[in-house]
PDB file of C-alpha atoms (C1' of nucleotides) in Angstrom:
ATOM      1  CA  MET A  20      27.874  -7.065   3.362  1.00 68.00           C
ATOM      2  CA  SER A  21      24.906  -8.299   1.336  1.00 89.00           C
ATOM      3  CA  ALA A  22      21.935  -6.046   0.666  1.00 97.00           C
ATOM      4  CA  LEU A  23      18.424  -6.579   1.891  1.00 98.00           C
ATOM      5  CA  ARG A  24      15.726  -5.227  -0.376  1.00 98.00           C
ATOM      6  CA  LEU A  25      12.306  -4.487   1.107  1.00 98.00           C
ATOM      7  CA  ALA A  26       9.436  -3.635  -1.241  1.00 99.00           C
ATOM      8  CA  THR A  27       5.852  -2.539  -0.758  1.00 99.00           C
ATOM      9  CA  TRP A  28       3.228  -2.671  -3.490  1.00 99.00           C
ATOM     10  CA  ASN A  29      -0.510  -2.173  -3.655  1.00 98.00           C
ATOM     11  CA  VAL A  30      -1.121  -4.620  -6.499  1.00 98.00           C
ATOM     12  CA  ASN A  31      -4.864  -3.969  -6.826  1.00 98.00           C
ATOM     13  CA  GLY A  32      -5.750  -7.624  -7.099  1.00 98.00           C
ATOM     14  CA  ILE A  33      -2.975 -10.245  -6.823  1.00 98.00           C
ATOM     15  CA  ARG A  34      -4.700 -12.581  -9.249  1.00 98.00           C
ATOM     16  CA  ALA A  35      -5.210  -9.894 -11.906  1.00 98.00           C
ATOM     17  CA  ARG A  36      -1.587  -8.821 -11.422  1.00 98.00           C
ATOM     18  CA  MET A  37       0.024 -12.287 -11.161  1.00 98.00           C
ATOM     19  CA  GLU A  38       1.813 -12.431 -14.551  1.00 98.00           C
ATOM     20  CA  ARG A  39       3.214  -8.987 -14.089  1.00 98.00           C
ATOM     21  CA  PHE A  40       4.028  -9.533 -10.406  1.00 98.00           C
ATOM     22  CA  LEU A  41       5.941 -12.727 -11.122  1.00 98.00           C
ATOM     23  CA  ALA A  42       7.967 -11.034 -13.871  1.00 98.00           C
ATOM     24  CA  TRP A  43       8.766  -8.247 -11.405  1.00 98.00           C
ATOM     25  CA  LEU A  44       9.807 -10.766  -8.714  1.00 98.00           C
ATOM     26  CA  ASP A  45      12.010 -12.640 -11.193  1.00 98.00           C
ATOM     27  CA  HIS A  46      13.669  -9.426 -12.279  1.00 98.00           C
ATOM     28  CA  HIS A  47      14.254  -7.802  -8.862  1.00 98.00           C
ATOM     29  CA  HIS A  48      14.417 -10.717  -6.392  1.00 98.00           C
ATOM     30  CA  PRO A  49      13.528  -8.583  -3.370  1.00 98.00           C
ATOM     31  CA  GLU A  50      14.130 -10.326  -0.013  1.00 98.00           C
ATOM     32  CA  ILE A  51      10.890  -8.998   1.502  1.00 98.00           C
ATOM     33  CA  VAL A  52       7.682  -7.831  -0.202  1.00 99.00           C
ATOM     34  CA  CYS A  53       4.627  -6.317   1.448  1.00 99.00           C
ATOM     35  CA  LEU A  54       1.474  -6.416  -0.609  1.00 99.00           C
ATOM     36  CA  GLN A  55      -1.829  -4.609  -0.244  1.00 98.00           C
ATOM     37  CA  GLU A  56      -5.201  -4.990  -1.935  1.00 98.00           C
ATOM     38  CA  THR A  57      -4.631  -8.641  -2.741  1.00 98.00           C
ATOM     39  CA  LYS A  58      -8.452  -8.880  -3.088  1.00 98.00           C
ATOM     40  CA  VAL A  59      -8.523 -12.637  -2.514  1.00 98.00           C
ATOM     41  CA  GLU A  60      -9.706 -14.873   0.274  1.00 98.00           C
ATOM     42  CA  ASP A  61      -7.024 -17.021   1.875  1.00 98.00           C
ATOM     43  CA  SER A  62      -8.254 -20.313   0.366  1.00 97.00           C
ATOM     44  CA  LEU A  63      -7.745 -18.879  -3.128  1.00 98.00           C
ATOM     45  CA  PHE A  64      -4.417 -17.112  -2.520  1.00 98.00           C
ATOM     46  CA  PRO A  65      -2.028 -18.003  -5.433  1.00 98.00           C
ATOM     47  CA  LEU A  66       0.688 -19.368  -3.181  1.00 98.00           C
ATOM     48  CA  GLU A  67       2.309 -21.962  -5.479  1.00 98.00           C
ATOM     49  CA  PRO A  68       4.161 -19.762  -7.989  1.00 98.00           C
ATOM     50  CA  LEU A  69       5.564 -17.746  -5.082  1.00 98.00           C
ATOM     51  CA  ALA A  70       6.670 -20.846  -3.211  1.00 98.00           C
ATOM     52  CA  GLN A  71       8.305 -22.139  -6.383  1.00 98.00           C
ATOM     53  CA  ARG A  72      10.414 -19.003  -6.408  1.00 98.00           C
ATOM     54  CA  GLY A  73      11.569 -19.647  -2.872  1.00 98.00           C
ATOM     55  CA  TYR A  74       9.300 -17.277  -1.018  1.00 98.00           C
ATOM     56  CA  GLN A  75       7.714 -17.873   2.367  1.00 98.00           C
ATOM     57  CA  VAL A  76       4.362 -16.152   2.350  1.00 98.00           C
ATOM     58  CA  ALA A  77       1.992 -14.926   5.039  1.00 98.00           C
ATOM     59  CA  PHE A  78      -1.343 -13.535   3.949  1.00 98.00           C
ATOM     60  CA  SER A  79      -4.605 -12.246   5.353  1.00 98.00           C
ATOM     61  CA  GLY A  80      -7.370 -11.663   2.848  1.00 98.00           C
ATOM     62  CA  GLN A  81     -11.068 -11.635   2.223  1.00 98.00           C
ATOM     63  CA  LYS A  82     -13.360 -11.889  -0.728  1.00 97.00           C
ATOM     64  CA  GLY A  83     -13.441  -8.940  -3.137  1.00 95.00           C
ATOM     65  CA  PHE A  84     -11.455  -6.184  -1.463  1.00 97.00           C
ATOM     66  CA  ASN A  85      -8.708  -5.370   1.076  1.00 98.00           C
ATOM     67  CA  GLY A  86      -6.169  -8.116   1.758  1.00 98.00           C
ATOM     68  CA  VAL A  87      -2.496  -7.910   2.740  1.00 98.00           C
ATOM     69  CA  ALA A  88       0.482 -10.257   2.419  1.00 98.00           C
ATOM     70  CA  ILE A  89       4.178 -10.522   3.289  1.00 98.00           C
ATOM     71  CA  LEU A  90       6.665 -12.464   1.189  1.00 98.00           C
ATOM     72  CA  SER A  91      10.157 -13.319   2.336  1.00 98.00           C
ATOM     73  CA  THR A  92      13.145 -15.285   1.196  1.00 98.00           C
ATOM     74  CA  ALA A  93      13.754 -16.197   4.888  1.00 98.00           C
ATOM     75  CA  PRO A  94      11.548 -17.954   7.428  1.00 98.00           C
ATOM     76  CA  ILE A  95       8.590 -15.925   8.640  1.00 98.00           C
ATOM     77  CA  HIS A  96       8.069 -15.867  12.402  1.00 98.00           C
ATOM     78  CA  GLN A  97       5.195 -14.735  14.612  1.00 98.00           C
ATOM     79  CA  PRO A  98       2.794 -13.791  11.844  1.00 98.00           C
ATOM     80  CA  LEU A  99      -0.090 -11.685  13.174  1.00 98.00           C
ATOM     81  CA  ALA A 100      -3.147 -10.900  11.119  1.00 98.00           C
ATOM     82  CA  GLY A 101      -4.996  -7.903  12.532  1.00 98.00           C
ATOM     83  CA  PHE A 102      -4.061  -6.154  15.751  1.00 98.00           C
ATOM     84  CA  GLU A 103      -4.442  -8.869  18.398  1.00 97.00           C
ATOM     85  CA  PRO A 104      -3.816 -12.622  18.336  1.00 97.00           C
ATOM     86  CA  GLY A 105      -7.073 -14.530  18.030  1.00 95.00           C
ATOM     87  CA  VAL A 106      -9.154 -11.428  17.255  1.00 96.00           C
ATOM     88  CA  ASP A 107     -10.580 -11.600  13.741  1.00 95.00           C
ATOM     89  CA  GLU A 108     -10.748  -8.184  12.092  1.00 97.00           C
ATOM     90  CA  PRO A 109     -13.674  -7.805   9.635  1.00 97.00           C
ATOM     91  CA  GLU A 110     -11.444  -5.785   7.320  1.00 98.00           C
ATOM     92  CA  LYS A 111      -8.148  -7.458   6.436  1.00 98.00           C
ATOM     93  CA  ARG A 112      -5.860  -4.468   6.418  1.00 98.00           C
ATOM     94  CA  ILE A 113      -2.843  -5.246   8.545  1.00 98.00           C
ATOM     95  CA  LEU A 114      -0.410  -8.151   8.795  1.00 98.00           C
ATOM     96  CA  SER A 115       2.814  -8.255  10.853  1.00 98.00           C
ATOM     97  CA  ALA A 116       5.614 -10.792  10.699  1.00 98.00           C
ATOM     98  CA  THR A 117       9.247 -11.127  11.746  1.00 98.00           C
ATOM     99  CA  THR A 118      11.651 -12.081   8.994  1.00 98.00           C
ATOM    100  CA  HIS A 119      15.299 -11.298   8.252  1.00 98.00           C
ATOM    101  CA  ASN A 120      15.339 -10.103  11.876  1.00 98.00           C
ATOM    102  CA  ILE A 121      12.957  -7.230  11.094  1.00 98.00           C
ATOM    103  CA  ARG A 122       9.415  -6.814  12.379  1.00 98.00           C
ATOM    104  CA  VAL A 123       7.586  -6.079   9.119  1.00 99.00           C
ATOM    105  CA  ILE A 124       4.093  -4.678   8.943  1.00 99.00           C
ATOM    106  CA  SER A 125       2.092  -4.626   5.754  1.00 99.00           C
ATOM    107  CA  ALA A 126      -0.763  -2.113   6.157  1.00 99.00           C
ATOM    108  CA  TYR A 127      -3.596  -1.008   3.916  1.00 98.00           C
ATOM    109  CA  ILE A 128      -4.923   2.141   5.499  1.00 98.00           C
ATOM    110  CA  PRO A 129      -8.556   2.891   4.630  1.00 98.00           C
ATOM    111  CA  ASN A 130      -9.168   5.113   1.595  1.00 98.00           C
ATOM    112  CA  GLY A 131     -11.705   7.321   3.322  1.00 98.00           C
ATOM    113  CA  GLN A 132     -13.873   7.839   0.216  1.00 97.00           C
ATOM    114  CA  ALA A 133     -15.185  11.344   0.946  1.00 96.00           C
ATOM    115  CA  VAL A 134     -14.399  13.951   3.567  1.00 96.00           C
ATOM    116  CA  GLY A 135     -17.064  13.839   6.285  1.00 95.00           C
ATOM    117  CA  SER A 136     -18.306  10.398   5.340  1.00 96.00           C
ATOM    118  CA  ASP A 137     -18.462   7.401   7.667  1.00 96.00           C
ATOM    119  CA  LYS A 138     -15.516   5.946   5.772  1.00 97.00           C
ATOM    120  CA  PHE A 139     -13.504   9.093   6.381  1.00 97.00           C
ATOM    121  CA  ALA A 140     -14.180   8.814  10.129  1.00 97.00           C
ATOM    122  CA  PHE A 141     -13.204   5.109   9.930  1.00 97.00           C
ATOM    123  CA  LYS A 142      -9.941   6.083   8.230  1.00 98.00           C
ATOM    124  CA  LEU A 143      -9.018   8.575  10.959  1.00 98.00           C
ATOM    125  CA  ALA A 144      -9.984   6.069  13.684  1.00 98.00           C
ATOM    126  CA  TRP A 145      -7.937   3.349  11.997  1.00 98.00           C
ATOM    127  CA  LEU A 146      -4.872   5.579  11.830  1.00 98.00           C
ATOM    128  CA  ALA A 147      -5.262   6.426  15.479  1.00 98.00           C
ATOM    129  CA  ARG A 148      -5.697   2.759  16.379  1.00 98.00           C
ATOM    130  CA  LEU A 149      -2.539   1.841  14.445  1.00 98.00           C
ATOM    131  CA  THR A 150      -0.600   4.525  16.304  1.00 98.00           C
ATOM    132  CA  ASP A 151      -1.927   3.411  19.677  1.00 98.00           C
ATOM    133  CA  TRP A 152      -1.238  -0.206  18.824  1.00 98.00           C
ATOM    134  CA  LEU A 153       2.378   0.543  17.902  1.00 98.00           C
ATOM    135  CA  GLY A 154       2.822   2.332  21.192  1.00 98.00           C
ATOM    136  CA  GLN A 155       1.433  -0.600  23.096  1.00 98.00           C
ATOM    137  CA  HIS A 156       3.098  -3.487  21.243  1.00 98.00           C
ATOM    138  CA  HIS A 157       6.296  -2.167  19.733  1.00 98.00           C
ATOM    139  CA  THR A 158       9.219   0.098  20.504  1.00 98.00           C
ATOM    140  CA  PRO A 159      11.221   2.345  18.157  1.00 98.00           C
ATOM    141  CA  ALA A 160      14.341   0.601  19.533  1.00 98.00           C
ATOM    142  CA  GLU A 161      13.524  -2.576  17.555  1.00 98.00           C
ATOM    143  CA  PRO A 162      14.223  -2.937  13.826  1.00 98.00           C
ATOM    144  CA  LEU A 163      10.741  -2.411  12.412  1.00 98.00           C
ATOM    145  CA  ALA A 164       9.300  -1.408   9.033  1.00 99.00           C
ATOM    146  CA  LEU A 165       5.774  -0.130   8.507  1.00 99.00           C
ATOM    147  CA  CYS A 166       5.037  -0.564   4.854  1.00 99.00           C
ATOM    148  CA  GLY A 167       1.978  -0.068   2.727  1.00 98.00           C
ATOM    149  CA  ASP A 168      -0.640   2.025   1.084  1.00 98.00           C
ATOM    150  CA  PHE A 169      -1.206   4.741   3.672  1.00 98.00           C
ATOM    151  CA  ASN A 170      -3.769   6.550   1.508  1.00 98.00           C
ATOM    152  CA  VAL A 171      -2.368   9.870   2.745  1.00 98.00           C
ATOM    153  CA  ALA A 172       0.168  12.144   1.157  1.00 98.00           C
ATOM    154  CA  PRO A 173       2.243  13.461   4.061  1.00 98.00           C
ATOM    155  CA  ALA A 174       3.328  16.834   2.685  1.00 98.00           C
ATOM    156  CA  PRO A 175       2.720  19.412  -0.046  1.00 98.00           C
ATOM    157  CA  GLU A 176       5.561  18.020  -2.140  1.00 98.00           C
ATOM    158  CA  ASP A 177       3.742  14.665  -2.194  1.00 98.00           C
ATOM    159  CA  VAL A 178       0.719  15.862  -4.181  1.00 98.00           C
ATOM    160  CA  TYR A 179       0.586  17.027  -7.831  1.00 98.00           C
ATOM    161  CA  SER A 180      -1.293  20.185  -6.854  1.00 98.00           C
ATOM    162  CA  VAL A 181      -1.709  21.599  -3.392  1.00 97.00           C
ATOM    163  CA  GLU A 182      -4.428  23.858  -4.728  1.00 97.00           C
ATOM    164  CA  ALA A 183      -6.372  20.907  -6.163  1.00 97.00           C
ATOM    165  CA  MET A 184      -5.790  18.598  -3.184  1.00 97.00           C
ATOM    166  CA  GLU A 185      -6.038  20.818  -0.150  1.00 96.00           C
ATOM    167  CA  GLY A 186      -8.908  19.595   1.965  1.00 97.00           C
ATOM    168  CA  GLU A 187      -9.476  16.571  -0.277  1.00 97.00           C
ATOM    169  CA  VAL A 188      -9.305  12.888   0.743  1.00 97.00           C
ATOM    170  CA  GLY A 189      -5.646  11.868   0.838  1.00 98.00           C
ATOM    171  CA  PHE A 190      -4.410  15.334   1.741  1.00 98.00           C
ATOM    172  CA  HIS A 191      -6.931  16.593   4.317  1.00 98.00           C
ATOM    173  CA  PRO A 192      -5.473  18.374   7.380  1.00 98.00           C
ATOM    174  CA  GLN A 193      -7.090  15.813   9.698  1.00 98.00           C
ATOM    175  CA  GLU A 194      -5.475  12.950   7.816  1.00 98.00           C
ATOM    176  CA  ARG A 195      -2.090  14.628   7.778  1.00 98.00           C
ATOM    177  CA  LYS A 196      -2.351  15.327  11.486  1.00 98.00           C
ATOM    178  CA  ALA A 197      -3.198  11.671  12.156  1.00 98.00           C
ATOM    179  CA  LEU A 198      -0.265  10.621   9.976  1.00 98.00           C
ATOM    180  CA  GLU A 199       2.073  13.017  11.773  1.00 98.00           C
ATOM    181  CA  ARG A 200       1.035  11.470  15.070  1.00 98.00           C
ATOM    182  CA  LEU A 201       1.822   8.038  13.620  1.00 98.00           C
ATOM    183  CA  ARG A 202       5.232   9.254  12.350  1.00 98.00           C
ATOM    184  CA  ASN A 203       6.020  10.638  15.782  1.00 98.00           C
ATOM    185  CA  TRP A 204       6.061   7.093  17.170  1.00 98.00           C
ATOM    186  CA  GLY A 205       9.590   7.317  15.842  1.00 98.00           C
ATOM    187  CA  PHE A 206       9.494   6.623  12.057  1.00 98.00           C
ATOM    188  CA  VAL A 207      11.780   7.671   9.292  1.00 98.00           C
ATOM    189  CA  ASP A 208      10.048   8.159   5.927  1.00 98.00           C
ATOM    190  CA  GLN A 209      12.564   6.077   4.055  1.00 98.00           C
ATOM    191  CA  PHE A 210      11.896   7.433   0.540  1.00 98.00           C
ATOM    192  CA  ARG A 211      12.024  11.066   1.634  1.00 98.00           C
ATOM    193  CA  ALA A 212      15.279  10.408   3.496  1.00 98.00           C
ATOM    194  CA  PHE A 213      16.948   9.863   0.143  1.00 98.00           C
ATOM    195  CA  HIS A 214      14.903  12.022  -2.213  1.00 98.00           C
ATOM    196  CA  PRO A 215      14.081  15.631  -1.243  1.00 98.00           C
ATOM    197  CA  GLU A 216      12.633  16.610  -4.609  1.00 97.00           C
ATOM    198  CA  PRO A 217       8.872  17.176  -5.000  1.00 98.00           C
ATOM    199  CA  HIS A 218       6.361  15.452  -7.274  1.00 98.00           C
ATOM    200  CA  LEU A 219       7.598  11.888  -7.089  1.00 98.00           C
ATOM    201  CA  PHE A 220       4.433   9.799  -6.862  1.00 98.00           C
ATOM    202  CA  SER A 221       3.481   6.190  -6.157  1.00 98.00           C
ATOM    203  CA  TRP A 222      -0.173   6.270  -7.328  1.00 98.00           C
ATOM    204  CA  TRP A 223      -2.063   7.721 -10.228  1.00 98.00           C
ATOM    205  CA  ASP A 224      -5.826   7.349 -10.825  1.00 98.00           C
ATOM    206  CA  TYR A 225      -6.678   5.018 -13.688  1.00 98.00           C
ATOM    207  CA  ARG A 226      -9.090   7.590 -14.997  1.00 96.00           C
ATOM    208  CA  ALA A 227      -8.715  10.722 -17.121  1.00 95.00           C
ATOM    209  CA  GLY A 228      -5.129  10.041 -18.171  1.00 96.00           C
ATOM    210  CA  SER A 229      -3.829  10.869 -14.724  1.00 97.00           C
ATOM    211  CA  PHE A 230      -0.520   9.034 -15.193  1.00 98.00           C
ATOM    212  CA  GLN A 231       0.200  10.702 -18.521  1.00 97.00           C
ATOM    213  CA  LYS A 232      -0.458  14.091 -16.865  1.00 97.00           C
ATOM    214  CA  ASN A 233       1.519  12.983 -13.795  1.00 98.00           C
ATOM    215  CA  LYS A 234      -1.422  13.850 -11.586  1.00 98.00           C
ATOM    216  CA  GLY A 235      -0.412  11.547  -8.775  1.00 98.00           C
ATOM    217  CA  LEU A 236       0.118  11.238  -5.057  1.00 98.00           C
ATOM    218  CA  ARG A 237       2.901   9.763  -2.902  1.00 98.00           C
ATOM    219  CA  ILE A 238       0.747   7.621  -0.657  1.00 98.00           C
ATOM    220  CA  ASP A 239       2.706   4.356  -0.576  1.00 98.00           C
ATOM    221  CA  HIS A 240       5.385   4.364   2.082  1.00 98.00           C
ATOM    222  CA  ILE A 241       8.162   2.464   3.832  1.00 99.00           C
ATOM    223  CA  TRP A 242       8.557   3.934   7.291  1.00 99.00           C
ATOM    224  CA  THR A 243      11.350   2.514   9.427  1.00 99.00           C
ATOM    225  CA  SER A 244      12.361   2.618  13.073  1.00 98.00           C
ATOM    226  CA  PRO A 245      15.748   4.338  13.796  1.00 98.00           C
ATOM    227  CA  PRO A 246      17.862   1.180  14.090  1.00 98.00           C
ATOM    228  CA  LEU A 247      16.630  -0.017  10.713  1.00 98.00           C
ATOM    229  CA  ALA A 248      16.876   3.454   9.151  1.00 98.00           C
ATOM    230  CA  ALA A 249      20.505   3.528  10.186  1.00 98.00           C
ATOM    231  CA  LEU A 250      21.146   0.599   7.798  1.00 98.00           C
ATOM    232  CA  ALA A 251      19.377   2.093   4.794  1.00 98.00           C
ATOM    233  CA  THR A 252      21.420   2.706   1.652  1.00 98.00           C
ATOM    234  CA  GLY A 253      18.636   3.783  -0.701  1.00 98.00           C
ATOM    235  CA  CYS A 254      14.950   3.921  -1.468  1.00 98.00           C
ATOM    236  CA  ASP A 255      13.201   4.272  -4.813  1.00 98.00           C
ATOM    237  CA  ILE A 256       9.777   4.444  -6.362  1.00 98.00           C
ATOM    238  CA  GLN A 257       9.546   2.213  -9.449  1.00 98.00           C
ATOM    239  CA  ARG A 258       7.575   4.579 -11.659  1.00 98.00           C
ATOM    240  CA  GLN A 259       8.121   2.390 -14.711  1.00 98.00           C
ATOM    241  CA  GLU A 260       5.795  -0.221 -13.210  1.00 98.00           C
ATOM    242  CA  ARG A 261       2.855   2.064 -14.078  1.00 98.00           C
ATOM    243  CA  GLU A 262       3.662   1.596 -17.765  1.00 97.00           C
ATOM    244  CA  GLY A 263       2.984  -1.368 -20.052  1.00 96.00           C
ATOM    245  CA  GLU A 264       0.206  -3.970 -19.935  1.00 95.00           C
ATOM    246  CA  LYS A 265      -2.205  -4.197 -16.984  1.00 97.00           C
ATOM    247  CA  PRO A 266      -0.424  -2.052 -14.421  1.00 98.00           C
ATOM    248  CA  SER A 267      -1.674  -1.575 -10.904  1.00 98.00           C
ATOM    249  CA  ASP A 268      -2.679   2.015 -10.192  1.00 98.00           C
ATOM    250  CA  HIS A 269       0.142   1.948  -7.597  1.00 98.00           C
ATOM    251  CA  VAL A 270       3.833   1.225  -8.210  1.00 98.00           C
ATOM    252  CA  PRO A 271       6.353  -0.502  -5.899  1.00 98.00           C
ATOM    253  CA  VAL A 272       8.460   1.360  -3.385  1.00 99.00           C
ATOM    254  CA  VAL A 273      11.737  -0.428  -2.650  1.00 98.00           C
ATOM    255  CA  ALA A 274      14.170   0.313   0.195  1.00 98.00           C
ATOM    256  CA  VAL A 275      17.612  -1.218   0.423  1.00 98.00           C
ATOM    257  CA  PHE A 276      19.381  -1.924   3.707  1.00 98.00           C
ATOM    258  CA  GLU A 277      22.728  -3.328   4.778  1.00 97.00           C
ATOM    259  CA  ASN A 278      21.954  -6.865   5.845  1.00 91.00           C
ATOM    260  CA  SER A 279      23.739  -6.771   9.174  1.00 89.00           C
ATOM    261  CA  LEU A 280      20.974  -7.535  11.636  1.00 90.00           C
ATOM    262  CA  GLY A 281      22.155 -11.095  12.010  1.00 77.00           C
TER     263      GLY A 281
ATOM    264  C1'  DA B  26     -15.578  18.370 -16.601  1.00 59.03           C
ATOM    265  C1'  DT B  27     -19.398  14.968 -10.349  1.00 59.03           C
ATOM    266  C1'  DG B  28     -16.669  12.312 -15.604  1.00 59.03           C
ATOM    267  C1'  DG B  29     -13.191   9.136 -16.187  1.00 59.03           C
ATOM    268  C1'  DT B  30     -11.035   3.191 -15.358  1.00 59.03           C
ATOM    269  C1'  DT B  31     -10.067  -1.087 -13.084  1.00 59.03           C
ATOM    270  C1'  DG B  32     -11.013  -5.396 -10.218  1.00 59.03           C
ATOM    271  C1'  DC B  33     -14.017  -8.047  -7.923  1.00 59.03           C
ATOM    272  C1'  DT B  34     -18.645 -10.223  -5.833  1.00 59.03           C
ATOM    273  C1'  DT B  35     -21.219 -10.063 -13.411  1.00 59.03           C
ATOM    274  C1'  DA B  36     -24.031  -5.586 -10.871  1.00 59.03           C
ATOM    275  C1'  DG B  37     -22.790  -2.481  -8.248  1.00 59.03           C
ATOM    276  C1'  DC B  38     -19.396  -1.316  -4.990  1.00 59.03           C
ATOM    277  C1'  DA B  39     -14.753   0.171  -3.736  1.00 59.03           C
ATOM    278  C1'  DA B  40     -11.081   2.664  -5.103  1.00 59.03           C
TER     279       DA B  40
END
DNA sequence: ATGGTTGCTTAGCAA
């Protein structure tokens, strides 16, 4: 049975990351890739080098910030930008598509900026909206993957220091409660299913030598519905992608599944 | 240590 590799990566600017992203694609050849923070409006999306490599691409972006995309080696069906067909979201943070017989969702959950700020309230509301939307439009019985930058570390083992992070953005009790409600839709945290050990991170701040000090957070996730989780054979965080020239501040998370969905 | 760095909209915001 062939393997199906599903990756998620907050690239922090697809155009700034293009050389590095293409080298990564050429090395790993993942079947499906979810991207966040493409930071490019659709008319300027760098589609050609991806198409040359055989990828179908769906994308939903805007000028300057946000922006999500889904790449696939198979045809992409029923792409949906935002939450409802025909409803234009001012912030381009979610894109769904069916490919390789999986409903794939690429999500960029709001950062939240500062506890108590308007953006923090927006983050909590967005998480709740996502959870409600899943309940209304999807079922845990279908093969589904929610992938992206969740901007929340789910548990103490997902932050470099509980003492430093408790009550901070990314590890605030309200965020973790909202995330727990989302998980209770029926998700399996695919990385944690294979790796119980603490302090394995997917993001490190560019500033103050955070990567060198391993002061990171595990905020990038691949969450799967039970029928897809049943096919998983592994999941890894590609820490080495934080090294070298012009890294994103996030690294890819890659899950591998038995490709037996048809 | 309220700094530090990066990408975008090249100045200031978002992260």
